[in-house]
Short mmCIF file of C-alpha atoms in Angstrom, two decimals:
data_model
loop_
_atom_site.label_atom_id
_atom_site.label_comp_id
_atom_site.label_asym_id
_atom_site.label_seq_id
_atom_site.Cartn_x
_atom_site.Cartn_y
_atom_site.Cartn_z
CA MET A 1 15.83 -4.97 44.99
CA SER A 2 17.59 -4.43 42.01
CA THR A 3 19.31 -1.85 40.11
CA ILE A 4 17.91 -3.13 37.63
CA ALA A 5 14.26 -3.40 38.63
CA LEU A 6 14.45 -0.08 40.40
CA SER A 7 15.52 1.90 37.11
CA ARG A 8 13.04 -0.26 34.78
CA PRO A 9 9.37 2.05 35.41
CA GLY A 10 12.12 5.48 34.79
CA THR A 11 12.58 3.67 31.09
CA ILE A 12 9.60 2.39 30.70
CA ASP A 13 8.15 6.37 32.10
CA THR A 14 10.73 7.53 29.24
CA VAL A 15 9.35 5.48 26.13
CA LEU A 16 5.83 5.88 26.20
CA MET A 17 6.91 9.87 26.76
CA SER A 18 8.83 9.29 23.75
CA ARG A 19 6.32 7.53 22.01
CA ASN A 20 4.02 9.78 22.79
CA LEU A 21 5.96 12.96 21.54
CA ALA A 22 6.57 10.99 18.70
CA THR A 23 2.43 10.29 18.36
CA ILE A 24 1.65 14.35 18.68
CA SER A 25 5.07 15.19 16.02
CA LEU A 26 3.05 13.13 13.18
CA LEU A 27 -0.46 14.70 14.15
CA THR A 28 1.71 17.72 13.91
CA ILE A 29 2.54 17.24 10.39
CA SER A 30 -0.62 15.64 8.97
CA ALA A 31 -2.64 18.91 10.53
CA CYS A 32 0.31 20.59 8.56
CA ALA A 33 -0.75 18.98 5.59
CA ILE A 34 -4.62 19.95 6.13
CA ILE A 35 -3.76 22.56 6.81
CA ARG A 36 -2.04 23.36 2.99
CA GLU A 37 -4.70 21.87 1.44
CA LEU A 38 -7.68 24.06 3.14
CA SER A 39 -5.90 27.22 2.84
CA PRO A 40 -1.79 27.32 1.27
CA VAL A 41 -0.18 29.28 4.43
CA PRO A 42 3.33 29.79 4.66
CA TRP A 43 4.92 28.46 7.52
CA SER A 44 3.03 25.05 6.98
CA SER A 45 6.60 23.99 5.35
CA PRO A 46 8.87 24.99 8.43
CA VAL A 47 6.31 23.19 10.87
CA ALA A 48 5.77 19.95 9.22
CA GLY A 49 9.90 20.24 8.96
CA ALA A 50 10.47 20.78 12.15
CA ALA A 51 7.60 18.13 13.44
CA LEU A 52 9.90 15.75 11.47
CA VAL A 53 12.74 16.12 12.22
CA LEU A 54 11.54 15.77 15.70
CA PHE A 55 10.07 12.75 15.13
CA VAL A 56 13.26 11.02 13.19
CA VAL A 57 15.52 12.27 16.71
CA LEU A 58 12.94 10.07 19.06
CA GLN A 59 12.25 6.73 17.58
CA TRP A 60 16.35 7.27 15.54
CA PRO A 61 17.05 4.71 18.23
CA ARG A 62 14.09 1.42 16.73
CA ILE A 63 14.60 2.96 13.10
CA ASN A 64 16.52 0.59 10.21
CA LEU A 65 20.32 0.81 9.44
CA THR A 66 18.48 1.56 5.95
CA TYR A 67 16.25 3.74 6.43
CA ARG A 68 18.85 5.91 8.21
CA VAL A 69 20.66 6.18 4.98
CA PHE A 70 17.63 7.72 3.80
CA ALA A 71 17.04 10.09 6.67
CA VAL A 72 20.27 11.39 6.70
CA LEU A 73 21.07 11.51 3.01
CA ALA A 74 17.11 13.68 2.43
CA PRO A 75 18.45 16.84 4.09
CA THR A 76 22.49 16.48 3.02
CA LEU A 77 22.07 15.98 -0.26
CA ALA A 78 19.21 19.46 0.22
CA THR A 79 21.74 21.46 2.16
CA SER A 80 24.50 20.78 -0.87
CA LEU A 81 22.04 21.72 -3.24
CA TRP A 82 20.67 24.51 -2.11
CA LEU A 83 24.59 25.80 -1.31
CA ALA A 84 25.41 25.39 -4.41
CA GLY A 85 22.55 28.04 -5.73
CA MET A 86 21.37 24.62 -8.03
CA ILE A 87 17.64 25.06 -6.37
CA ASP A 88 16.16 27.33 -4.08
CA GLY A 89 14.05 27.47 -1.21
CA THR A 90 10.18 27.60 -2.94
CA THR A 91 11.37 23.90 -3.79
CA VAL A 92 13.29 23.18 -0.72
CA ALA A 93 8.88 24.24 1.09
CA ALA A 94 7.62 21.99 -1.64
CA GLY A 95 9.52 19.38 -0.82
CA LEU A 96 8.40 19.18 3.28
CA ASP A 97 4.83 20.02 1.23
CA ARG A 98 5.56 16.88 -0.45
CA ALA A 99 6.89 15.43 3.12
CA ALA A 100 4.09 15.78 5.12
CA PHE A 101 1.59 14.81 2.62
CA PHE A 102 3.15 11.40 2.28
CA THR A 103 3.15 11.24 6.77
CA PHE A 104 -0.73 12.44 6.70
CA PHE A 105 -1.42 9.82 4.41
CA LEU A 106 0.46 7.02 6.74
CA THR A 107 -1.26 8.74 9.91
CA SER A 108 -4.88 8.34 8.49
CA LEU A 109 -4.84 5.10 7.14
CA ALA A 110 -3.15 3.86 10.21
CA VAL A 111 -6.30 4.34 11.93
CA LEU A 112 -8.84 2.49 9.04
CA ARG A 113 -5.79 -0.60 9.83
CA GLU A 114 -5.85 0.12 13.90
CA SER A 115 -9.87 -0.14 13.90
CA ALA A 116 -10.06 -3.15 10.75
CA LYS A 117 -7.03 -5.85 13.06
CA SER A 118 -10.30 -5.62 15.98
CA SER A 119 -12.72 -6.23 13.63
CA SER A 120 -14.76 -8.95 13.72
CA LEU A 121 -16.82 -9.48 10.66
CA VAL A 122 -13.42 -9.34 9.06
CA ARG A 123 -12.34 -12.75 10.29
CA ARG A 124 -16.01 -13.83 9.65
CA CYS A 125 -15.23 -12.91 5.78
CA GLY A 126 -11.56 -14.22 6.54
CA LYS A 127 -13.83 -17.96 7.25
CA VAL A 128 -16.01 -17.32 4.65
CA LEU A 129 -13.89 -17.31 2.18
CA VAL A 130 -11.26 -19.88 2.86
CA ASN A 131 -13.78 -22.58 3.09
CA GLN A 132 -15.40 -21.60 -0.73
CA PRO A 133 -15.52 -24.93 -2.70
CA PRO A 134 -12.92 -25.66 -5.25
CA GLY A 135 -14.51 -23.99 -8.38
CA ARG A 136 -15.11 -20.91 -7.33
CA ARG A 137 -12.30 -21.07 -4.05
CA TYR A 138 -9.89 -18.25 -5.89
CA PHE A 139 -11.26 -15.75 -7.63
CA LEU A 140 -13.20 -15.94 -4.55
CA MET A 141 -9.67 -15.93 -2.31
CA ALA A 142 -8.76 -13.08 -5.12
CA PHE A 143 -11.41 -11.54 -4.70
CA GLY A 144 -11.75 -10.66 -0.64
CA SER A 145 -8.47 -10.36 -0.35
CA HIS A 146 -8.44 -7.56 -2.13
CA LEU A 147 -11.40 -5.85 -0.18
CA PHE A 148 -9.37 -7.56 2.41
CA SER A 149 -5.98 -5.06 1.15
CA VAL A 150 -7.72 -2.35 0.66
CA MET A 151 -8.39 -1.17 4.39
CA LEU A 152 -5.61 -3.21 5.82
CA ASN A 153 -2.94 -3.15 3.57
CA ILE A 154 -0.11 -6.19 4.35
CA GLY A 155 -2.01 -7.36 7.17
CA ALA A 156 -4.76 -9.00 5.00
CA LEU A 157 -1.62 -11.23 3.89
CA ASN A 158 -1.54 -12.04 7.56
CA VAL A 159 -5.31 -12.89 8.28
CA LEU A 160 -5.78 -14.60 5.43
CA GLY A 161 -2.37 -16.73 5.18
CA THR A 162 -3.26 -17.19 8.72
CA MET A 163 -6.40 -19.59 7.80
CA ILE A 164 -5.20 -21.00 4.85
CA ARG A 165 -2.81 -22.98 6.98
CA ARG A 166 -5.49 -23.36 9.63
CA ALA A 167 -7.85 -24.60 7.35
CA ILE A 168 -5.33 -26.98 5.61
CA ARG A 169 -5.07 -30.06 7.69
CA PRO A 170 -2.19 -32.02 8.69
CA SER A 171 -2.15 -35.75 7.63
CA SER A 172 -0.30 -38.96 6.97
CA ASP A 173 -1.63 -40.00 4.08
CA PRO A 174 0.66 -39.07 0.53
CA GLU A 175 -2.65 -38.09 -1.65
CA THR A 176 -4.19 -36.31 1.09
CA GLN A 177 -1.47 -33.95 1.61
CA ARG A 178 -0.88 -33.66 -2.45
CA ILE A 179 -3.86 -32.21 -2.62
CA GLY A 180 -3.21 -30.01 0.66
CA ALA A 181 -0.21 -28.50 -0.67
CA ILE A 182 -2.29 -27.54 -4.45
CA ARG A 183 -5.16 -26.27 -2.53
CA SER A 184 -2.39 -24.24 -0.43
CA ARG A 185 -0.89 -23.07 -3.22
CA ARG A 186 -3.57 -22.08 -4.72
CA MET A 187 -5.46 -20.23 -1.79
CA LEU A 188 -1.88 -18.52 -1.17
CA THR A 189 -1.39 -17.42 -4.84
CA ALA A 190 -5.31 -15.84 -5.05
CA THR A 191 -4.47 -14.37 -2.48
CA LEU A 192 -1.11 -12.27 -3.26
CA ARG A 193 -2.94 -11.79 -7.04
CA GLY A 194 -5.72 -10.54 -4.68
CA PHE A 195 -3.31 -8.13 -2.87
CA CYS A 196 -0.79 -7.30 -5.73
CA GLY A 197 -4.34 -5.75 -7.50
CA VAL A 198 -4.44 -2.99 -4.78
CA PRO A 199 -2.09 -1.03 -6.56
CA LEU A 200 -4.07 -0.41 -9.69
CA TRP A 201 -6.92 1.36 -8.32
CA ALA A 202 -6.71 1.74 -4.52
CA PRO A 203 -6.78 4.95 -2.93
CA THR A 204 -5.44 3.44 -0.10
CA SER A 205 -2.59 2.82 -2.51
CA VAL A 206 0.92 4.01 -1.92
CA THR A 207 1.18 3.42 -6.04
CA MET A 208 -1.94 5.79 -6.25
CA LEU A 209 -0.36 8.72 -3.73
CA LEU A 210 2.80 8.38 -6.27
CA VAL A 211 1.38 8.80 -9.25
CA LEU A 212 -1.46 11.76 -7.97
CA SER A 213 1.19 14.09 -6.43
CA GLY A 214 3.93 13.24 -9.28
CA ILE A 215 1.17 13.60 -12.27
CA PRO A 216 -0.30 17.17 -11.49
CA ASP A 217 -2.98 17.05 -14.22
CA LEU A 218 -4.37 13.64 -12.97
CA SER A 219 -7.25 13.19 -10.55
CA TRP A 220 -8.13 10.46 -8.55
CA GLU A 221 -11.82 10.18 -9.50
CA GLN A 222 -10.33 10.78 -13.31
CA TYR A 223 -8.61 7.27 -13.52
CA ALA A 224 -10.36 5.58 -11.10
CA PRO A 225 -13.15 3.77 -13.78
CA LEU A 226 -9.70 2.75 -15.83
CA GLY A 227 -8.43 1.36 -12.51
CA LEU A 228 -11.36 -0.65 -11.39
CA LEU A 229 -11.13 -2.04 -15.11
CA TRP A 230 -7.45 -2.83 -14.75
CA THR A 231 -8.14 -4.14 -12.00
CA LEU A 232 -10.84 -7.07 -12.62
CA LEU A 233 -8.87 -7.63 -14.93
CA PHE A 234 -5.86 -8.74 -13.28
CA ILE A 235 -7.84 -11.33 -10.51
CA LEU A 236 -9.89 -12.46 -13.99
CA TRP A 237 -6.82 -13.69 -15.32
CA GLY A 238 -5.87 -15.43 -12.56
CA ALA A 239 -8.74 -17.68 -12.09
CA VAL A 240 -8.92 -18.14 -15.76
CA LEU A 241 -4.83 -19.45 -15.98
CA ASP A 242 -5.55 -21.04 -11.98
CA ARG A 243 -8.34 -23.39 -13.92
CA PHE A 244 -6.10 -24.25 -16.75
CA SER A 245 -3.50 -24.82 -14.28
CA TYR A 246 -5.05 -27.37 -12.40
CA PRO A 247 -7.80 -30.49 -13.50
CA LYS A 248 -11.04 -30.53 -11.90
CA PRO A 249 -10.38 -32.01 -7.98
CA ARG A 250 -13.22 -35.74 -7.60
CA THR A 251 -14.13 -33.72 -4.18
CA HIS A 252 -16.78 -33.99 -2.23
CA ARG A 253 -18.87 -30.38 -2.07
CA VAL A 254 -18.13 -27.85 0.78
CA SER A 255 -20.09 -25.46 1.77
CA GLY A 256 -18.30 -22.14 2.29
CA GLY A 257 -20.99 -20.35 3.56
CA GLY A 258 -23.48 -17.38 2.61
CA LEU A 259 -21.21 -14.79 0.23
CA ARG A 260 -23.87 -12.28 2.24
CA GLN A 261 -21.34 -12.16 4.98
CA LEU A 262 -19.07 -9.80 2.32
CA ILE A 263 -21.82 -6.86 1.99
CA PRO A 264 -20.72 -5.33 4.56
CA LEU A 265 -17.44 -5.68 4.17
CA VAL A 266 -18.25 -4.39 0.59
CA PHE A 267 -19.90 -1.65 1.66
CA LEU A 268 -17.42 -0.78 4.10
CA VAL A 269 -14.29 -0.57 1.07
CA ALA A 270 -17.07 1.63 -1.26
CA LEU A 271 -17.84 4.34 1.87
CA VAL A 272 -14.59 5.08 1.83
CA PRO A 273 -14.07 7.23 -1.43
CA GLY A 274 -17.92 7.79 -1.18
CA LEU A 275 -17.94 9.75 2.28
CA ALA A 276 -14.57 11.66 0.29
CA TYR A 277 -16.16 12.46 -3.21
CA ALA A 278 -19.23 14.24 -0.96
CA LEU A 279 -16.85 15.70 1.49
CA ALA A 280 -14.98 16.82 -2.49
CA GLN A 281 -18.29 18.35 -3.23
CA VAL A 282 -18.59 20.08 -0.53
CA THR A 283 -15.21 21.24 -0.17
CA GLY A 284 -13.50 21.96 -3.07
CA LEU A 285 -11.20 19.92 -2.03
CA GLN A 286 -9.39 17.18 -3.95
CA LEU A 287 -10.78 13.40 -3.91
CA PHE A 288 -7.53 12.27 -2.81
CA SER A 289 -7.12 14.52 -0.44
CA ALA A 290 -11.42 14.45 0.94
CA LEU A 291 -10.47 10.41 1.46
CA LEU A 292 -7.59 11.35 3.55
CA MET A 293 -9.27 13.57 6.03
CA CYS A 294 -12.03 10.77 6.27
CA ALA A 295 -10.53 7.76 6.72
CA PRO A 296 -9.48 8.20 10.52
CA LEU A 297 -13.51 9.14 10.79
CA ILE A 298 -14.44 6.05 9.13
CA GLY A 299 -12.00 3.88 11.16
CA LEU A 300 -13.15 6.11 14.30
CA ILE A 301 -16.78 4.72 14.04
CA TRP A 302 -15.83 1.72 13.22
CA ILE A 303 -14.54 0.62 15.96
CA TRP A 304 -17.31 2.41 17.96
CA VAL A 305 -19.25 -0.13 16.48
CA GLN A 306 -16.76 -3.17 17.49
CA TYR A 307 -18.81 -2.12 20.78
CA ARG A 308 -21.91 -2.59 20.12
CA GLY A 309 -24.03 -3.90 23.12
CA LEU A 310 -22.10 -1.07 25.74
CA ARG A 311 -24.36 1.48 26.83
CA THR A 312 -22.58 4.98 25.82
CA GLY A 313 -20.69 6.04 28.47
CA VAL A 314 -18.87 2.56 28.22
CA LYS A 315 -18.38 2.45 24.13
CA ALA A 316 -16.90 5.99 24.92
CA GLY A 317 -14.48 5.19 27.11
CA LEU A 318 -13.19 1.68 25.86
CA LEU A 319 -12.77 4.19 22.76
CA LEU A 320 -10.97 5.99 24.15
CA ARG A 321 -8.15 4.36 25.98
CA ARG A 322 -7.69 2.15 22.78
CA MET A 323 -6.62 6.00 20.60
CA ARG A 324 -4.50 6.54 24.70
CA ARG A 325 -3.00 3.35 24.30
CA SER A 326 -3.05 1.56 20.86
CA PHE A 327 -2.14 4.56 18.86
CA PRO A 328 0.91 6.27 19.25
CA GLU A 329 1.75 2.33 19.11
CA THR A 330 0.65 1.84 15.78
CA PHE A 331 1.71 4.84 14.78
CA THR A 332 4.89 4.91 15.84
CA ASN A 333 5.52 1.57 14.30
CA GLN A 334 5.46 3.02 11.33
CA ARG A 335 8.96 4.55 11.60
CA ASN A 336 10.68 3.08 9.21
CA GLU A 337 7.71 3.87 6.72
CA VAL A 338 7.79 7.38 7.55
CA VAL A 339 11.23 7.96 7.29
CA LEU A 340 11.26 6.28 3.68
CA PHE A 341 8.09 8.27 1.94
CA THR A 342 9.28 11.44 3.42
CA SER A 343 12.96 10.99 1.97
CA SER A 344 11.96 9.75 -1.12
CA GLY A 345 8.89 12.13 -1.27
CA PHE A 346 11.50 15.00 -0.88
CA ILE A 347 14.38 14.09 -2.67
CA GLY A 348 12.54 13.70 -5.77
CA VAL A 349 10.28 17.04 -5.84
CA ILE A 350 13.94 18.15 -4.95
CA LEU A 351 15.77 16.50 -7.70
CA ILE A 352 13.29 17.03 -10.40
CA PRO A 353 15.06 21.04 -10.90
CA LEU A 354 18.06 19.63 -11.74
CA ILE A 355 16.38 18.11 -15.14
CA ASP A 356 17.17 19.64 -18.33
CA PRO A 357 13.94 19.13 -20.44
CA GLU A 358 15.33 20.61 -23.73
CA ALA A 359 17.92 17.78 -23.32
CA ALA A 360 15.78 15.19 -21.94
CA SER A 361 13.10 15.89 -25.20
CA ALA A 362 16.14 16.08 -27.72
CA PHE A 363 17.41 12.74 -26.78
CA LEU A 364 14.16 11.58 -27.24
CA VAL A 365 13.92 12.18 -30.79
CA GLN A 366 17.62 11.51 -31.95
CA ALA A 367 17.70 8.04 -30.11
CA ASP A 368 13.95 8.01 -31.53
CA ILE A 369 11.90 6.74 -28.89
CA GLY A 370 8.65 6.85 -29.70
CA ASN A 371 5.86 6.79 -26.99
CA ALA A 372 5.29 3.51 -26.29
CA THR A 373 9.42 2.33 -26.63
CA LEU A 374 9.48 4.94 -23.71
CA MET A 375 6.73 3.88 -20.97
CA VAL A 376 7.65 0.00 -21.78
CA CYS A 377 11.19 1.29 -20.77
CA ILE A 378 10.44 2.83 -17.39
CA SER A 379 8.22 -0.71 -16.56
CA LEU A 380 10.99 -2.57 -17.38
CA ILE A 381 13.54 -0.63 -15.57
CA MET A 382 11.16 -0.56 -12.72
CA LEU A 383 11.33 -4.36 -12.54
CA THR A 384 15.05 -4.84 -12.74
CA PHE A 385 14.70 -2.17 -9.60
CA SER A 386 12.42 -4.19 -7.93
CA PHE A 387 14.82 -6.80 -8.20
CA ILE A 388 18.31 -4.89 -7.11
CA GLY A 389 16.42 -3.75 -3.43
CA ILE A 390 15.94 -0.28 -4.75
CA ASN A 391 12.52 1.09 -3.57
CA ALA A 392 10.07 1.73 -6.25
CA ILE A 393 9.39 4.92 -4.33
CA ILE A 394 12.56 6.67 -5.41
CA THR A 395 12.21 5.16 -8.68
CA VAL A 396 8.56 6.12 -9.64
CA THR A 397 8.81 9.71 -8.25
CA LEU A 398 12.20 10.96 -9.72
CA MET A 399 10.35 8.80 -13.63
CA LEU A 400 7.65 10.64 -13.00
CA GLY A 401 9.36 14.09 -12.77
CA ALA A 402 11.11 13.29 -15.22
CA LEU A 403 8.63 12.85 -17.69
CA GLN A 404 6.28 15.84 -16.17
CA GLN A 405 9.57 17.55 -17.49
CA ILE A 406 9.33 16.69 -20.89
CA PRO A 407 7.80 19.58 -23.16
CA ASN A 408 5.03 17.79 -25.86
CA LEU A 409 5.34 14.58 -24.55
CA GLY A 410 1.73 13.26 -26.11
CA ILE A 411 1.79 10.59 -23.57
CA SER A 412 -2.20 10.76 -21.75
CA PRO A 413 -2.10 10.81 -17.86
CA LEU A 414 -4.02 8.05 -18.05
CA VAL A 415 -1.45 6.00 -19.88
CA GLN A 416 1.18 6.86 -17.51
CA ALA A 417 -0.45 5.88 -14.71
CA SER A 418 -1.56 2.83 -15.85
CA VAL A 419 2.11 1.28 -16.88
CA ILE A 420 3.30 2.74 -13.28
CA ALA A 421 0.59 1.32 -12.12
CA ILE A 422 0.20 -2.41 -13.79
CA THR A 423 3.97 -2.59 -13.68
CA TRP A 424 4.03 -2.21 -9.20
CA ALA A 425 1.06 -4.54 -9.17
CA VAL A 426 3.96 -6.96 -11.17
CA PHE A 427 6.69 -6.99 -9.31
CA ALA A 428 4.39 -6.87 -6.27
CA GLY A 429 4.45 -10.44 -6.82
CA ALA A 430 7.68 -12.02 -8.64
CA SER A 431 10.14 -9.49 -6.87
CA PRO A 432 11.57 -11.10 -3.83
CA PHE A 433 12.32 -7.61 -2.13
CA THR A 434 9.25 -6.84 -1.61
CA ALA A 435 7.27 -7.01 1.74
CA SER A 436 4.52 -8.27 -0.04
CA LEU A 437 6.35 -11.86 -1.20
CA ARG A 438 8.31 -11.70 1.77
CA PHE A 439 5.48 -12.05 3.96
CA ILE A 440 3.09 -14.37 1.84
CA SER A 441 5.80 -16.61 1.68
CA ASN A 442 5.90 -17.59 4.88
CA PHE A 443 3.27 -19.45 5.25
CA SER A 444 3.91 -21.41 1.83
CA GLY A 445 6.80 -23.46 2.94
CA VAL A 446 9.12 -22.19 0.38
CA SER A 447 11.26 -19.30 -0.32
CA PRO A 448 10.45 -15.79 -2.31
CA LEU A 449 12.19 -16.48 -5.03
CA ARG A 450 10.69 -19.64 -5.36
CA PHE A 451 7.15 -18.22 -4.73
CA GLY A 452 7.51 -14.64 -7.25
CA ILE A 453 9.56 -17.39 -10.45
CA GLU A 454 7.83 -20.46 -9.73
CA TRP A 455 4.62 -19.70 -8.34
CA ASN A 456 3.23 -16.28 -10.18
CA GLY A 457 5.73 -16.15 -12.43
CA TRP A 458 3.74 -17.04 -15.48
CA PHE A 459 0.97 -15.01 -14.17
CA SER A 460 2.86 -12.10 -13.76
CA GLY A 461 5.04 -12.44 -17.17
CA SER A 462 1.54 -12.77 -19.31
CA VAL A 463 0.66 -9.89 -17.45
CA LEU A 464 3.36 -7.42 -19.10
CA ALA A 465 3.33 -9.30 -22.07
CA ILE A 466 -0.54 -8.13 -22.27
CA MET A 467 0.60 -4.64 -21.29
CA TYR A 468 3.92 -4.25 -23.83
CA ILE A 469 1.53 -5.38 -26.75
CA THR A 470 -1.18 -3.20 -25.63
CA LEU A 471 1.61 -0.41 -26.05
CA TYR A 472 2.76 -0.62 -29.06
CA VAL A 473 -1.14 -1.68 -30.55
CA MET A 474 -2.40 1.86 -28.70
CA LEU A 475 0.76 3.93 -29.10
#
């Protein structure tokens, strides 16, 4: 027997042990974040920081090089600033608390995605959406993609993209190929735009996490009605452009299946904030924090329901086995995201005290920069950085932090949140460096740059133009 064969069981055991320890680290960080929300205690910050360091060490061999830079930069920068006397221990603790909460965000929603990816409801709704008649296909695809994305995040693009590819049957007839190409383009574009609408309001999006963390005076329940309005207008505007971009096809009517099958998915999406609202009312927690506490429970119940028809003992055994086998892999597969989110959040917090509010305010007055121009400039900076590959998490964290330091700013938190969210929704469907565009372009046969600029550019540009004009009119 070869040496490799003899060593393989030990290697597997080492990998499993490392994965389980990393999972325990994530759960420890999440517990510290929960404790911090319920009753702040001084020891939660250093414990969360130590668990985060352990997680990074355990996962280091599988962390991408780009994210390793962030993992080294964050503690190095904090140490340098602390030794220079530019920040104190309180600032470092605040940075660790932000990093812990971001980890809690990723870990909590991972349970929801884990439950959704095996759901027959998701597959059934996907088939209904793909097989709708042309007249209503775009709107329903965008709406369905939006619902999927609230629960699955970028995994929704994989589910719907695969179904779209299967729905376009290959043919040697040129006319059939032309119609198939148009159908694929319209459905993929609708899918992407539905996904891009998630940052506009969804509490499961990283955008809302950053906005609510960066604007202390704003809560999700205050912003959500306005965000839902932007989402509706975003999807409807896309449907209008789609209708005028393509002539009405002369095809026979297609039966797409009953739309009633979408109702359980709509109910499930509404259940997450609904249950969180009830918990927030009982406990006095912030709604966003309550939502992250409810998400794992909803995810576990969803998995339990998927085992319907089996005896209770069997269902309990299957659920425990899945938690033991699948959950650690799901959690640790987010290693790059954990490093990026925690490092960016931490860096944003420790850099904010370095901003001189008086100097920033004097600059705005001297340069005669109005509120509308300031918000347009922030939007353009986000767009520019997204097109050169700089992650928006860092950009948004720093800019929102800087804005909150400016005295007598005079810009409503709702306006700040709206500009950040709408700009994020736009570049998510335009920049070739975004994961969403790279992912969906794999199903289109065109490059991410062409998809974002040629296929989706007019929509993105028109949304920005409308927002900028509105800012100058209202501010």
